[in-house]
CSV table of C-alpha atoms in Angstrom, one decimal:
chain,number,residue,atom,x,y,z
A,203,MET,CA,-0.1,0.0,0.0
A,204,LEU,CA,2.8,2.4,0.8
A,205,ILE,CA,4.7,1.6,-2.1
A,206,SER,CA,1.5,2.1,-4.3
A,207,ARG,CA,1.1,5.5,-2.9
A,208,LEU,CA,4.6,6.6,-3.2
A,209,LYS,CA,4.3,5.7,-7.0
A,210,THR,CA,1.2,7.6,-7.1
A,211,MET,CA,2.8,10.7,-5.4
A,212,LEU,CA,5.8,10.4,-7.6
A,213,LEU,CA,3.5,10.2,-10.8
A,214,MET,CA,1.7,13.3,-10.0
A,215,GLY,CA,4.9,15.2,-9.1
A,216,LEU,CA,6.2,14.4,-12.4
A,217,LEU,CA,3.0,15.5,-14.1
A,218,LEU,CA,3.1,18.8,-12.2
A,219,LEU,CA,6.7,19.4,-13.3
A,220,GLY,CA,5.7,18.7,-16.9
A,221,ASN,CA,2.9,21.2,-16.7
A,222,HIS,CA,5.2,23.8,-15.1
A,223,VAL,CA,7.8,23.3,-18.0
A,224,ASN,CA,4.9,23.5,-20.7
A,225,SER,CA,3.8,26.6,-19.1
A,226,GLU,CA,7.1,28.2,-19.7
A,227,GLY,CA,7.6,27.0,-23.2
A,228,LEU,CA,8.3,29.2,-26.0
A,229,ASP,CA,4.9,28.5,-27.4
A,230,LYS,CA,3.5,30.6,-24.6
A,231,LEU,CA,5.3,33.9,-25.9
A,232,THR,CA,3.9,36.3,-28.4
A,233,PHE,CA,6.9,37.1,-31.0
A,234,ILE,CA,6.6,40.6,-32.5
A,235,THR,CA,8.9,42.2,-34.9
A,236,GLU,CA,8.7,45.2,-37.4
A,237,SER,CA,9.6,45.8,-40.9
A,238,TYR,CA,13.3,46.5,-40.5
A,239,PRO,CA,15.2,44.7,-43.4
A,240,PRO,CA,17.6,43.1,-43.6
A,241,TYR,CA,17.1,41.9,-40.1
A,242,ASN,CA,13.1,41.4,-40.1
A,243,PHE,CA,10.8,41.9,-43.1
A,244,GLU,CA,7.8,40.3,-44.8
A,245,ASN,CA,8.6,39.0,-48.6
A,246,SER,CA,5.5,37.6,-50.6
A,247,GLY,CA,3.7,37.1,-47.2
A,248,ILE,CA,6.6,35.3,-45.4
A,249,LEU,CA,8.5,36.9,-42.6
A,250,ARG,CA,12.2,36.6,-43.4
A,251,GLY,CA,15.4,38.3,-42.2
A,252,ILE,CA,18.5,37.7,-40.3
A,253,SER,CA,16.7,37.8,-36.7
A,254,VAL,CA,13.6,35.9,-38.0
A,255,ASP,CA,15.9,33.1,-39.5
A,256,LEU,CA,18.0,32.9,-36.2
A,257,LEU,CA,15.1,32.9,-33.9
A,258,VAL,CA,13.5,29.9,-35.9
A,259,ALA,CA,16.8,28.0,-35.8
A,260,ALA,CA,17.6,28.8,-32.2
A,261,ALA,CA,14.1,27.2,-31.3
A,262,GLN,CA,14.7,24.2,-33.3
A,263,LYS,CA,18.0,23.8,-31.6
A,264,VAL,CA,16.2,23.6,-28.0
A,265,SER,CA,13.3,21.4,-29.4
A,266,GLN,CA,10.8,24.3,-29.0
A,267,PRO,CA,9.8,25.2,-32.6
A,268,VAL,CA,8.7,28.5,-33.6
A,269,THR,CA,7.0,28.9,-36.8
A,270,ARG,CA,7.2,32.0,-38.9
A,271,ASN,CA,3.4,32.5,-38.9
A,272,LYS,CA,3.4,32.7,-35.2
A,273,ILE,CA,5.4,36.1,-35.4
A,274,LYS,CA,3.3,39.3,-35.7
A,275,LEU,CA,4.5,42.2,-37.6
A,276,TYR,CA,3.6,45.6,-36.1
A,277,PRO,CA,4.6,49.1,-36.4
A,278,TRP,CA,7.6,49.7,-34.0
A,279,ALA,CA,5.8,52.0,-31.6
A,280,ARG,CA,3.0,49.4,-31.0
A,281,GLY,CA,5.4,46.5,-30.7
A,282,TYR,CA,7.5,48.5,-28.3
A,283,ARG,CA,4.7,49.5,-26.0
A,284,ASN,CA,3.6,45.8,-26.1
A,285,ALA,CA,6.8,44.6,-24.9
A,286,VAL,CA,7.3,47.2,-22.3
A,287,ASP,CA,3.8,46.3,-20.8
A,288,GLY,CA,3.8,42.6,-21.4
A,289,PRO,CA,2.8,40.0,-20.8
A,290,ASN,CA,4.9,37.1,-22.4
A,291,ILE,CA,6.3,39.3,-25.2
A,292,VAL,CA,9.3,39.1,-27.4
A,293,LEU,CA,10.3,42.0,-29.3
A,294,PHE,CA,12.9,42.0,-32.2
A,295,ALA,CA,15.5,43.1,-33.5
A,296,THR,CA,15.9,45.4,-30.5
A,297,THR,CA,19.2,47.7,-30.0
A,298,ARG,CA,20.2,47.1,-26.5
A,299,THR,CA,21.3,50.5,-24.9
A,300,GLU,CA,21.8,51.6,-21.4
A,301,GLU,CA,18.3,53.5,-21.3
A,302,ARG,CA,16.5,50.2,-22.4
A,303,GLU,CA,18.7,47.8,-20.3
A,304,PRO,CA,16.2,47.7,-17.3
A,305,LEU,CA,13.1,47.5,-19.3
A,306,PHE,CA,13.6,44.1,-20.8
A,307,LYS,CA,15.3,40.7,-20.4
A,308,TRP,CA,17.8,40.0,-23.2
A,309,ALA,CA,19.1,37.2,-25.4
A,310,GLY,CA,21.5,37.6,-28.1
A,311,PRO,CA,23.3,39.3,-29.7
A,312,ILE,CA,21.7,38.9,-33.2
A,313,THR,CA,24.4,41.1,-34.7
A,314,ALA,CA,26.2,44.3,-34.5
A,315,THR,CA,24.5,47.4,-35.6
A,316,ARG,CA,25.3,51.1,-36.1
A,317,ILE,CA,22.6,54.0,-35.6
A,318,VAL,CA,23.7,56.9,-37.7
A,319,LEU,CA,22.4,60.2,-39.2
A,320,LEU,CA,22.0,60.0,-43.0
A,321,ALA,CA,21.7,63.2,-45.0
A,322,PRO,CA,21.8,64.0,-48.8
A,323,LYS,CA,25.2,64.5,-50.0
A,324,ALA,CA,24.0,67.5,-51.8
A,325,SER,CA,23.1,69.4,-48.7
A,326,ASN,CA,26.8,69.4,-47.8
A,327,ILE,CA,26.0,69.0,-44.1
A,328,SER,CA,28.8,68.4,-41.7
A,329,ILE,CA,28.4,67.5,-38.2
A,330,LYS,CA,31.4,67.6,-35.9
A,331,SER,CA,29.7,67.6,-32.5
A,332,PRO,CA,25.9,67.2,-31.2
A,333,GLU,CA,25.7,71.0,-30.7
A,334,ASP,CA,25.7,71.1,-34.5
A,335,LEU,CA,22.6,69.1,-34.8
A,336,LYS,CA,20.3,71.7,-33.2
A,337,LYS,CA,19.9,73.8,-36.4
A,338,TYR,CA,18.6,70.7,-38.3
A,339,LYS,CA,15.3,68.9,-38.7
A,340,ILE,CA,15.9,65.4,-37.9
A,341,ALA,CA,13.4,62.6,-39.1
A,342,ALA,CA,13.1,59.4,-36.8
A,343,ILE,CA,10.7,56.4,-36.3
A,344,ARG,CA,8.5,56.8,-33.3
A,345,ASP,CA,10.0,55.0,-30.2
A,346,ASP,CA,13.1,53.7,-32.3
A,347,VAL,CA,16.4,53.9,-30.8
A,348,GLY,CA,17.3,56.6,-33.3
A,349,GLU,CA,14.8,58.7,-31.9
A,350,GLN,CA,15.8,58.1,-28.3
A,351,LEU,CA,19.4,58.8,-29.1
A,352,VAL,CA,18.8,62.2,-30.6
A,353,VAL,CA,16.3,63.2,-27.6
A,354,ALA,CA,19.3,62.1,-25.2
A,355,LEU,CA,21.5,64.7,-26.9
A,356,GLY,CA,19.3,67.3,-26.1
A,357,ILE,CA,17.7,68.2,-29.4
A,358,GLU,CA,14.4,69.9,-29.1
A,359,LYS,CA,11.4,67.9,-29.7
A,360,GLY,CA,10.1,70.4,-32.4
A,361,LYS,CA,13.1,69.7,-34.5
A,362,ILE,CA,12.6,65.8,-34.5
A,363,LYS,CA,10.0,64.8,-37.0
A,364,SER,CA,8.7,61.3,-36.1
A,365,SER,CA,6.9,58.9,-38.3
A,366,ALA,CA,5.4,55.6,-37.7
A,367,ASN,CA,7.2,53.8,-40.8
A,368,ALA,CA,10.5,54.2,-42.7
A,369,ASP,CA,8.9,54.7,-46.2
A,370,SER,CA,7.3,57.9,-45.1
A,371,VAL,CA,10.6,59.2,-43.6
A,372,VAL,CA,12.3,58.5,-47.0
A,373,LYS,CA,9.6,60.6,-48.9
A,374,LYS,CA,10.4,63.2,-46.3
A,375,LEU,CA,14.0,63.2,-46.9
A,376,ALA,CA,13.7,63.1,-50.7
A,377,ASN,CA,11.3,66.0,-50.7
A,378,ASN,CA,13.5,68.1,-48.3
A,379,LYS,CA,10.8,68.0,-45.7
A,380,VAL,CA,13.7,67.1,-43.2
A,381,ASP,CA,17.5,67.6,-43.2
A,382,MET,CA,18.6,64.0,-42.1
A,383,TRP,CA,17.6,60.7,-40.7
A,384,ALA,CA,18.3,59.2,-37.4
A,385,TYR,CA,18.1,55.2,-38.1
A,386,GLU,CA,20.0,52.0,-38.4
A,387,GLU,CA,22.4,52.4,-41.3
A,388,ASN,CA,21.8,49.1,-43.2
A,389,VAL,CA,18.0,49.4,-42.8
A,390,ALA,CA,18.0,53.1,-43.8
A,391,ARG,CA,19.8,52.2,-47.0
A,392,TRP,CA,17.4,49.4,-47.7
A,393,PHE,CA,14.5,51.5,-47.8
A,394,ILE,CA,16.1,54.3,-49.7
A,395,LYS,CA,16.9,51.5,-52.4
A,396,LYS,CA,13.3,50.2,-52.0
A,397,ASN,CA,12.0,53.7,-52.8
A,398,ASN,CA,14.0,53.8,-55.9
A,399,LEU,CA,16.2,56.5,-54.7
A,400,ASN,CA,20.2,56.2,-55.4
A,401,ASN,CA,22.0,55.4,-52.1
A,402,ASP,CA,25.1,57.3,-53.6
A,403,ASP,CA,23.2,60.5,-53.2
A,404,TYR,CA,23.0,59.9,-49.2
A,405,ALA,CA,26.0,60.2,-46.9
A,406,THR,CA,26.4,59.1,-43.0
A,407,VAL,CA,27.2,62.4,-41.5
A,408,TYR,CA,27.3,61.3,-37.7
A,409,VAL,CA,27.5,58.1,-35.9
A,410,LEU,CA,25.0,58.2,-32.9
A,411,LYS,CA,25.9,54.9,-31.5
A,412,GLU,CA,27.5,51.3,-32.3
A,413,ALA,CA,25.7,48.6,-30.5
A,414,GLU,CA,24.1,45.2,-31.0
A,415,LEU,CA,20.7,44.0,-31.5
A,416,TYR,CA,19.0,41.5,-29.4
A,417,TYR,CA,15.8,39.8,-28.6
A,418,ALA,CA,14.1,41.8,-25.9
A,419,PHE,CA,11.7,39.9,-23.6
A,420,SER,CA,9.0,41.5,-21.4
A,421,LYS,CA,10.1,41.4,-17.8
A,422,ASP,CA,7.5,38.8,-16.6
A,423,VAL,CA,8.9,36.2,-19.0
A,424,SER,CA,10.7,33.9,-16.8
A,425,ASP,CA,14.8,33.6,-16.7
A,426,THR,CA,14.3,29.8,-17.8
A,427,VAL,CA,12.5,30.8,-21.0
A,428,VAL,CA,15.1,33.4,-21.8
A,429,ALA,CA,18.0,31.2,-20.9
A,430,SER,CA,16.6,28.6,-23.3
A,431,VAL,CA,16.6,31.0,-26.3
A,432,GLN,CA,20.0,32.2,-25.3
A,433,GLU,CA,21.1,28.4,-25.6
A,434,GLY,CA,19.5,28.0,-28.9
A,435,ILE,CA,21.3,31.0,-30.3
A,436,ASP,CA,24.7,29.8,-28.9
A,437,LYS,CA,23.9,26.4,-30.7
A,438,VAL,CA,23.4,28.0,-33.9
A,439,LYS,CA,26.5,30.0,-33.6
A,440,ALA,CA,28.6,26.9,-32.8
A,441,ALA,CA,26.8,24.5,-35.4
A,442,PRO,CA,28.6,23.7,-38.8
A,443,GLY,CA,27.4,25.7,-41.6
A,444,LYS,CA,26.8,24.5,-45.2
A,445,VAL,CA,28.1,27.7,-46.9
A,446,GLY,CA,30.1,29.4,-44.0
A,447,LYS,CA,31.9,28.0,-41.0
A,448,THR,CA,29.1,27.9,-38.8
A,449,LEU,CA,25.1,27.9,-39.4
A,450,TYR,CA,25.0,31.6,-38.0
A,451,ASP,CA,27.3,32.6,-40.8
A,452,ASP,CA,25.0,30.8,-43.3
A,453,ILE,CA,22.1,32.9,-42.0
A,454,MET,CA,24.1,36.2,-42.3
A,455,SER,CA,25.3,35.4,-45.8
A,456,GLU,CA,21.9,35.1,-47.0
A,457,TYR,CA,21.1,38.7,-46.4
A,458,MET,CA,24.5,40.7,-45.9
């Protein structure tokens, strides 16, 4: 009788443990991204990009598959607010900064990033210090790291022309509605090309920050879940590649 009871208690304990593990799986998370090529973007109805492919591969490595159709594509400001508020949100690709550090839990890095100010070459703008920025109108994406970095430099809000998406910013830049654009360098040039403009006509006039892109988790997500994603990323970066040295190199070479 005692042995039977012990077996029953052990079985119940294992079931409870299994339920606890399942409740903390990646399938309980909401993954949010934006149109931010080459890191994350939609192509023919399918989400692609460096950070999307890395997430899918990392989840596979820890036997907790994440499908592309599970990832939601939102404007950045909406996704950012959701990630700050939670619950169970993963936002990517997110530039990790000192200001954002306490707002999220982090897994990564995805890759290095450079936030810059781009301006038309014909404008002959030369920026030697943040003080020089105060006489210009600067475009940014609302709640994007570019906007946050410009604000941190003490630029008046009236000088910052924020938009919801990159396509509208490119139009403002092309039509001389703004003087320069604060954004991730590779992404900005992707959108310039997408809008049939010549990248040779635009120059990086100032580097706001060199940092790294990460997956940002809302604070309520358990450390165990964050650690599992980190484990998957580490495994992708260590796994042999078919084209490059590692699987991570294969993903990068697909887009860069």
